[in-house]
Amino acid sequence: MEKQIREGIWETLKKIREEHPAVPSITSTVTQEFVANSQLAVGGSAAMIYLTDEGETVAKNFPAFYMNFGTVFPFYEESVPAILKALNENKTPFVLDPVGIGLGELRTILLSMAKDFKPAIIRGNASEIMALAKLWNLADTPRAKRTRFLESDDKVSAAKDSANALAKFTGGAVAVSGADDLIVGYFEDKLTDVVCPGGSELLTKITGAGCSLGGMMGICAAVAKPFIAALTATVIFNRAAEYAERDACGPGTFRAKFLDGLYKLTPDDVAFNSTRDFKLND
Amino acid sequence: MEKQIREGIWETLKKIREEHPAVPSITSTVTQEFVANSQLAVGGSAAMIYLTDEGETVAKNFPAFYMNFGTVFPFYEESVPAILKALNENKTPFVLDPVGIGLGELRTILLSMAKDFKPAIIRGNASEIMALAKLWNLADTPRAKRTRFLESDDKVSAAKDSANALAKFTGGAVAVSGADDLIVGYFEDKLTDVVCPGGSELLTKITGAGCSLGGMMGICAAVAKPFIAALTATVIFNRAAEYAERDACGPGTFRAKFLDGLYKLTPDDVAFNSTRDFKLND
Amino acid sequence: MEKQIREGIWETLKKIREEHPAVPSITSTVTQEFVANSQLAVGGSAAMIYLTDEGETVAKNFPAFYMNFGTVFPFYEESVPAILKALNENKTPFVLDPVGIGLGELRTILLSMAKDFKPAIIRGNASEIMALAKLWNLADTPRAKRTRFLESDDKVSAAKDSANALAKFTGGAVAVSGADDLIVGYFEDKLTDVVCPGGSELLTKITGAGCSLGGMMGICAAVAKPFIAALTATVIFNRAAEYAERDACGPGTFRAKFLDGLYKLTPDDVAFNSTRDFKLND
């Protein structure tokens, strides 16, 4: 199976470099620019939108969508439900990023509503994935009161059951980001999970690293099935971070070189020549 | 005529470096930071605003304005018409950037309305310029249904007639951005057009390159007439991109060095010592 | 006294590097990303919010808050008063950044209202500090009509009386940013002022330098009293700028290396080994 997975990663990145899929987002004003630059660097294209009819149009005309509620505007109450509906009607796969889950009523309403529209990929840190599974009544993980909202209070391994429950419910993929990333999803109709080591500690010192990963999962979802899309984005994300860390002097130069890495890494680099590689859990 | 144009470019950049004109914008949340940093790097100053009375105040107190609807908020329905009116009453020249034209009803309403206020400079890619000429009923270019909205489906040359029609209508300048940029506008009361080669392929791998160019045209429009303003911004933009490309490792380091280039290039570098120079079409 | 102040700076930075305090903000869409990256680089953590109940929640759960009205949305009319009230009820110290004071009615309403909630730290350039003291009827500084709004028309020294008046009123600290920064505030119940030289001219060529400083004052206010918090942020800000200037080629590379500097500078570097040091005014 590992061979087919590697070929899937290779083909996904190859297609992105040839087709440059454009994947719109509704995402945080803090990290929009970094998400767009990550999507462009990896070989795709970006378009950030806010309004209902913009969302309805892109849901019809674009191959995938990225939805992140890192910052929430009051008018999302009208636009987001309509956009979710349009994505569903057009069978446009979307990545859901439950960043900040638990903070504010409107974010909770929107994240609860997203359940009915079964995101192709759900990406978050361990605490976010556990909180989403709980919000969707798919698992009642006992957990400590969150105090930071935007960072994980839990280890990736702690979110394994929640990730499984979410993947079984959506039929797509779930990516738990952390020191080692966990990807759970269906590969050839079999629920599969992979652990992806690597990346860089400096990723925790720049804002929007997780959003960048989610945005790239959106690009990958334009040309691949959810599990391979989530895995491809995660592997190139980690390799680019390792590339950047090599001669970065700190988070500022790391951030610039990380985008360079996304741009320079080839399908072969990512699928076959990884220094620190993913592990299939059977 | 070329001699006077070169002198015009030189004087424009010289004035910017001496006077540091501050030019406010209403622009995309995705690229605001890059526009502001480009305006600062080239020698000017930035101020991003959203609200009606803010726009009315800056229209009165600032020498030029940059208007870009890359992202649209619902309240633009009230603020933008009032700001356009205030710019007009104060004879404050503004640059219009029809990015995303065709996506969403509100953007279309705002771009249609802008016709009555004759922007000093219109800047867009070929598809955007052709779509705007069509929206304003100045040319009926037959064209394919756009599927990407934020990228050009057309070559710069295809937008020549539309650019001419727009320039004749506004009496200002029109800049069509692409591999070779086309600037059409009035120089000493004569409709003139110039092709500007150069730049870098990496400009297509960072978000907001076009917005950065538009924002700098706003800075130039504070101290020069539309045609020279559009041309000066385009030439320094291309030279800075070439400077950055020389030792960039990818889009991340390119983006940082591009801002360095805008800051370091002198009026002589831009007006007289260009490696790849503009061509006057007679 | 200087010895205790140096120890205070050292302890503040030491605590930040150990505890990584997360400090939410309501701040400009233009500079959110740079503020968040500065807060992360110095050792803290960020969370940008917009909505009333988000603000009420973070006011309860986080140690400090940063409030900057660089860009103002219409809905701030409801959310900001509620957030100010929540900060006050929870005795959560906040940094107020009166950027753009005088531009637009809503910004003026919000800045006037902030008076009743006595910010722990007020940070701005000389013109902003003078304008705020005037708005709060604490000093009637005769001053020229502002024409740029986002830049200072006055020297730091000109704002000394206004800074003193504001510090006496709030009982906290006031930081006047400029070529040499002035910090006025209570140290061991004695109104004290310090001048901090250094920094870099390139700070005026990037957007959000002041916001970055304000955001870091928020991080410092999570672990230290206002005067030491304002001073610690100012000193590391200046040292990081000097570090960045050393091998920057312009504002783009400077911006990246500035974040590197914030990340690399140690408590010893900042508190005891400063090349250009602060001066206590007795």
PDB file of N, CA, C and O in Angstrom, chain A residues 22-62:
ATOM      1  N   ALA A  22      -6.635  26.937  -8.744  1.00  0.00           N
ATOM      2  CA  ALA A  22      -6.971  28.083  -7.890  1.00  0.00           C
ATOM      3  C   ALA A  22      -8.019  27.634  -6.878  1.00  0.00           C
ATOM      4  O   ALA A  22      -9.058  27.102  -7.259  1.00  0.00           O
ATOM      5  N   VAL A  23      -7.729  27.832  -5.611  1.00  0.00           N
ATOM      6  CA  VAL A  23      -8.631  27.403  -4.543  1.00  0.00           C
ATOM      7  C   VAL A  23      -8.953  28.598  -3.640  1.00  0.00           C
ATOM      8  O   VAL A  23      -8.076  29.100  -2.941  1.00  0.00           O
ATOM      9  N   PRO A  24     -10.205  29.061  -3.677  1.00  0.00           N
ATOM     10  CA  PRO A  24     -10.591  30.210  -2.847  1.00  0.00           C
ATOM     11  C   PRO A  24     -10.701  29.840  -1.373  1.00  0.00           C
ATOM     12  O   PRO A  24     -10.806  28.658  -1.018  1.00  0.00           O
ATOM     13  N   SER A  25     -10.669  30.864  -0.535  1.00  0.00           N
ATOM     14  CA  SER A  25     -10.767  30.674   0.910  1.00  0.00           C
ATOM     15  C   SER A  25     -11.651  31.738   1.527  1.00  0.00           C
ATOM     16  O   SER A  25     -11.736  32.851   1.027  1.00  0.00           O
ATOM     17  N   ILE A  26     -12.273  31.364   2.632  1.00  0.00           N
ATOM     18  CA  ILE A  26     -12.753  32.350   3.587  1.00  0.00           C
ATOM     19  C   ILE A  26     -11.899  32.089   4.809  1.00  0.00           C
ATOM     20  O   ILE A  26     -11.918  31.007   5.390  1.00  0.00           O
ATOM     21  N   THR A  27     -11.020  33.033   5.137  1.00  0.00           N
ATOM     22  CA  THR A  27     -10.032  32.742   6.176  1.00  0.00           C
ATOM     23  C   THR A  27      -9.641  33.985   6.966  1.00  0.00           C
ATOM     24  O   THR A  27     -10.024  35.101   6.628  1.00  0.00           O
ATOM     25  N   SER A  28      -8.855  33.755   8.017  1.00  0.00           N
ATOM     26  CA  SER A  28      -8.452  34.793   8.965  1.00  0.00           C
ATOM     27  C   SER A  28      -7.738  35.965   8.298  1.00  0.00           C
ATOM     28  O   SER A  28      -6.841  35.779   7.476  1.00  0.00           O
ATOM     29  N   THR A  29      -8.121  37.185   8.711  1.00  0.00           N
ATOM     30  CA  THR A  29      -7.427  38.366   8.180  1.00  0.00           C
ATOM     31  C   THR A  29      -5.967  38.404   8.638  1.00  0.00           C
ATOM     32  O   THR A  29      -5.148  39.067   8.014  1.00  0.00           O
ATOM     33  N   VAL A  30      -5.647  37.702   9.714  1.00  0.00           N
ATOM     34  CA  VAL A  30      -4.277  37.718  10.243  1.00  0.00           C
ATOM     35  C   VAL A  30      -3.333  36.959   9.316  1.00  0.00           C
ATOM     36  O   VAL A  30      -2.190  37.362   9.113  1.00  0.00           O
ATOM     37  N   THR A  31      -3.827  35.863   8.736  1.00  0.00           N
ATOM     38  CA  THR A  31      -2.935  34.948   8.027  1.00  0.00           C
ATOM     39  C   THR A  31      -3.280  34.798   6.539  1.00  0.00           C
ATOM     40  O   THR A  31      -2.659  33.993   5.853  1.00  0.00           O
ATOM     41  N   GLN A  32      -4.234  35.585   6.037  1.00  0.00           N
ATOM     42  CA  GLN A  32      -4.622  35.503   4.621  1.00  0.00           C
ATOM     43  C   GLN A  32      -3.429  35.567   3.684  1.00  0.00           C
ATOM     44  O   GLN A  32      -3.324  34.798   2.743  1.00  0.00           O
ATOM     45  N   GLU A  33      -2.549  36.525   3.947  1.00  0.00           N
ATOM     46  CA  GLU A  33      -1.426  36.743   3.040  1.00  0.00           C
ATOM     47  C   GLU A  33      -0.497  35.526   3.040  1.00  0.00           C
ATOM     48  O   GLU A  33      -0.048  35.087   1.984  1.00  0.00           O
ATOM     49  N   PHE A  34      -0.257  34.946   4.200  1.00  0.00           N
ATOM     50  CA  PHE A  34       0.643  33.797   4.298  1.00  0.00           C
ATOM     51  C   PHE A  34       0.000  32.553   3.664  1.00  0.00           C
ATOM     52  O   PHE A  34       0.674  31.767   3.001  1.00  0.00           O
ATOM     53  N   VAL A  35      -1.300  32.402   3.843  1.00  0.00           N
ATOM     54  CA  VAL A  35      -2.025  31.297   3.200  1.00  0.00           C
ATOM     55  C   VAL A  35      -1.934  31.440   1.678  1.00  0.00           C
ATOM     56  O   VAL A  35      -1.577  30.486   0.975  1.00  0.00           O
ATOM     57  N   ALA A  36      -2.224  32.624   1.177  1.00  0.00           N
ATOM     58  CA  ALA A  36      -2.177  32.857  -0.272  1.00  0.00           C
ATOM     59  C   ALA A  36      -0.761  32.617  -0.807  1.00  0.00           C
ATOM     60  O   ALA A  36      -0.585  31.960  -1.834  1.00  0.00           O
ATOM     61  N   ASN A  37       0.247  33.131  -0.100  1.00  0.00           N
ATOM     62  CA  ASN A  37       1.623  32.932  -0.565  1.00  0.00           C
ATOM     63  C   ASN A  37       2.045  31.463  -0.498  1.00  0.00           C
ATOM     64  O   ASN A  37       2.803  31.003  -1.355  1.00  0.00           O
ATOM     65  N   SER A  38       1.541  30.737   0.468  1.00  0.00           N
ATOM     66  CA  SER A  38       1.836  29.297   0.546  1.00  0.00           C
ATOM     67  C   SER A  38       1.165  28.560  -0.616  1.00  0.00           C
ATOM     68  O   SER A  38       1.773  27.681  -1.236  1.00  0.00           O
ATOM     69  N   GLN A  39      -0.077  28.927  -0.901  1.00  0.00           N
ATOM     70  CA  GLN A  39      -0.806  28.274  -1.999  1.00  0.00           C
ATOM     71  C   GLN A  39      -0.139  28.556  -3.345  1.00  0.00           C
ATOM     72  O   GLN A  39      -0.043  27.674  -4.201  1.00  0.00           O
ATOM     73  N   LEU A  40       0.358  29.775  -3.507  1.00  0.00           N
ATOM     74  CA  LEU A  40       1.069  30.138  -4.741  1.00  0.00           C
ATOM     75  C   LEU A  40       2.422  29.441  -4.812  1.00  0.00           C
ATOM     76  O   LEU A  40       2.803  28.914  -5.861  1.00  0.00           O
ATOM     77  N   ALA A  41       3.142  29.417  -3.702  1.00  0.00           N
ATOM     78  CA  ALA A  41       4.486  28.838  -3.693  1.00  0.00           C
ATOM     79  C   ALA A  41       4.447  27.347  -4.020  1.00  0.00           C
ATOM     80  O   ALA A  41       5.296  26.831  -4.746  1.00  0.00           O
ATOM     81  N   VAL A  42       3.442  26.651  -3.530  1.00  0.00           N
ATOM     82  CA  VAL A  42       3.362  25.200  -3.748  1.00  0.00           C
ATOM     83  C   VAL A  42       2.935  24.884  -5.185  1.00  0.00           C
ATOM     84  O   VAL A  42       3.112  23.753  -5.652  1.00  0.00           O
ATOM     85  N   GLY A  43       2.419  25.889  -5.889  1.00  0.00           N
ATOM     86  CA  GLY A  43       2.073  25.686  -7.302  1.00  0.00           C
ATOM     87  C   GLY A  43       0.630  25.978  -7.653  1.00  0.00           C
ATOM     88  O   GLY A  43       0.239  25.908  -8.813  1.00  0.00           O
ATOM     89  N   GLY A  44      -0.174  26.306  -6.659  1.00  0.00           N
ATOM     90  CA  GLY A  44      -1.582  26.610  -6.905  1.00  0.00           C
ATOM     91  C   GLY A  44      -1.820  28.099  -7.013  1.00  0.00           C
ATOM     92  O   GLY A  44      -0.912  28.869  -7.317  1.00  0.00           O
ATOM     93  N   SER A  45      -3.058  28.498  -6.748  1.00  0.00           N
ATOM     94  CA  SER A  45      -3.414  29.902  -6.804  1.00  0.00           C
ATOM     95  C   SER A  45      -4.506  30.176  -5.760  1.00  0.00           C
ATOM     96  O   SER A  45      -5.238  29.267  -5.371  1.00  0.00           O
ATOM     97  N   ALA A  46      -4.592  31.445  -5.311  1.00  0.00           N
ATOM     98  CA  ALA A  46      -5.457  31.794  -4.187  1.00  0.00           C
ATOM     99  C   ALA A  46      -6.515  32.821  -4.572  1.00  0.00           C
ATOM    100  O   ALA A  46      -6.361  33.551  -5.542  1.00  0.00           O
ATOM    101  N   ALA A  47      -7.588  32.890  -3.768  1.00  0.00           N
ATOM    102  CA  ALA A  47      -8.598  33.938  -3.899  1.00  0.00           C
ATOM    103  C   ALA A  47      -9.376  34.007  -2.592  1.00  0.00           C
ATOM    104  O   ALA A  47     -10.131  33.091  -2.292  1.00  0.00           O
ATOM    105  N   MET A  48      -9.158  35.073  -1.805  1.00  0.00           N
ATOM    106  CA  MET A  48      -9.867  35.202  -0.533  1.00  0.00           C
ATOM    107  C   MET A  48     -11.172  35.975  -0.735  1.00  0.00           C
ATOM    108  O   MET A  48     -11.169  37.024  -1.365  1.00  0.00           O
ATOM    109  N   ILE A  49     -12.260  35.432  -0.199  1.00  0.00           N
ATOM    110  CA  ILE A  49     -13.557  36.086  -0.365  1.00  0.00           C
ATOM    111  C   ILE A  49     -14.268  36.226   0.990  1.00  0.00           C
ATOM    112  O   ILE A  49     -13.889  35.572   1.968  1.00  0.00           O
ATOM    113  N   TYR A  50     -15.300  37.084   1.016  1.00  0.00           N
ATOM    114  CA  TYR A  50     -16.094  37.279   2.233  1.00  0.00           C
ATOM    115  C   TYR A  50     -17.595  37.119   1.997  1.00  0.00           C
ATOM    116  O   TYR A  50     -18.311  36.670   2.876  1.00  0.00           O
ATOM    117  N   LEU A  51     -18.075  37.523   0.828  1.00  0.00           N
ATOM    118  CA  LEU A  51     -19.515  37.716   0.652  1.00  0.00           C
ATOM    119  C   LEU A  51     -20.239  36.487   0.115  1.00  0.00           C
ATOM    120  O   LEU A  51     -19.654  35.631  -0.553  1.00  0.00           O
ATOM    121  N   THR A  52     -21.534  36.443   0.398  1.00  0.00           N
ATOM    122  CA  THR A  52     -22.384  35.306   0.032  1.00  0.00           C
ATOM    123  C   THR A  52     -22.300  34.976  -1.445  1.00  0.00           C
ATOM    124  O   THR A  52     -21.959  33.849  -1.819  1.00  0.00           O
ATOM    125  N   ASP A  53     -22.573  35.951  -2.298  1.00  0.00           N
ATOM    126  CA  ASP A  53     -22.635  35.604  -3.732  1.00  0.00           C
ATOM    127  C   ASP A  53     -21.249  35.325  -4.312  1.00  0.00           C
ATOM    128  O   ASP A  53     -21.117  34.555  -5.257  1.00  0.00           O
ATOM    129  N   GLU A  54     -20.211  35.899  -3.714  1.00  0.00           N
ATOM    130  CA  GLU A  54     -18.850  35.533  -4.131  1.00  0.00           C
ATOM    131  C   GLU A  54     -18.628  34.051  -3.843  1.00  0.00           C
ATOM    132  O   GLU A  54     -18.128  33.303  -4.689  1.00  0.00           O
ATOM    133  N   GLY A  55     -19.022  33.638  -2.648  1.00  0.00           N
ATOM    134  CA  GLY A  55     -18.855  32.237  -2.245  1.00  0.00           C
ATOM    135  C   GLY A  55     -19.664  31.302  -3.121  1.00  0.00           C
ATOM    136  O   GLY A  55     -19.195  30.225  -3.507  1.00  0.00           O
ATOM    137  N   GLU A  56     -20.890  31.722  -3.440  1.00  0.00           N
ATOM    138  CA  GLU A  56     -21.743  30.881  -4.286  1.00  0.00           C
ATOM    139  C   GLU A  56     -21.134  30.730  -5.676  1.00  0.00           C
ATOM    140  O   GLU A  56     -21.162  29.647  -6.271  1.00  0.00           O
ATOM    141  N   THR A  57     -20.541  31.812  -6.185  1.00  0.00           N
ATOM    142  CA  THR A  57     -19.918  31.767  -7.515  1.00  0.00           C
ATOM    143  C   THR A  57     -18.676  30.872  -7.520  1.00  0.00           C
ATOM    144  O   THR A  57     -18.518  30.035  -8.394  1.00  0.00           O
ATOM    145  N   VAL A  58     -17.819  31.056  -6.506  1.00  0.00           N
ATOM    146  CA  VAL A  58     -16.585  30.256  -6.510  1.00  0.00           C
ATOM    147  C   VAL A  58     -16.882  28.783  -6.227  1.00  0.00           C
ATOM    148  O   VAL A  58     -16.214  27.896  -6.753  1.00  0.00           O
ATOM    149  N   ALA A  59     -17.917  28.518  -5.448  1.00  0.00           N
ATOM    150  CA  ALA A  59     -18.302  27.116  -5.172  1.00  0.00           C
ATOM    151  C   ALA A  59     -18.667  26.411  -6.477  1.00  0.00           C
ATOM    152  O   ALA A  59     -18.441  25.211  -6.632  1.00  0.00           O
ATOM    153  N   LYS A  60     -19.204  27.174  -7.420  1.00  0.00           N
ATOM    154  CA  LYS A  60     -19.606  26.619  -8.722  1.00  0.00           C
ATOM    155  C   LYS A  60     -18.411  26.487  -9.659  1.00  0.00           C
ATOM    156  O   LYS A  60     -18.326  25.559 -10.443  1.00  0.00           O
ATOM    157  N   ASN A  61     -17.474  27.416  -9.581  1.00  0.00           N
ATOM    158  CA  ASN A  61     -16.430  27.523 -10.608  1.00  0.00           C
ATOM    159  C   ASN A  61     -15.047  27.026 -10.219  1.00  0.00           C
ATOM    160  O   ASN A  61     -14.161  26.971 -11.071  1.00  0.00           O
ATOM    161  N   PHE A  62     -14.843  26.718  -8.949  1.00  0.00           N
ATOM    162  CA  PHE A  62     -13.505  26.324  -8.512  1.00  0.00           C
ATOM    163  C   PHE A  62     -13.522  24.888  -7.984  1.00  0.00           C
ATOM    164  O   PHE A  62     -14.564  24.412  -7.545  1.00  0.00           O
TER     165      PHE A  62
END
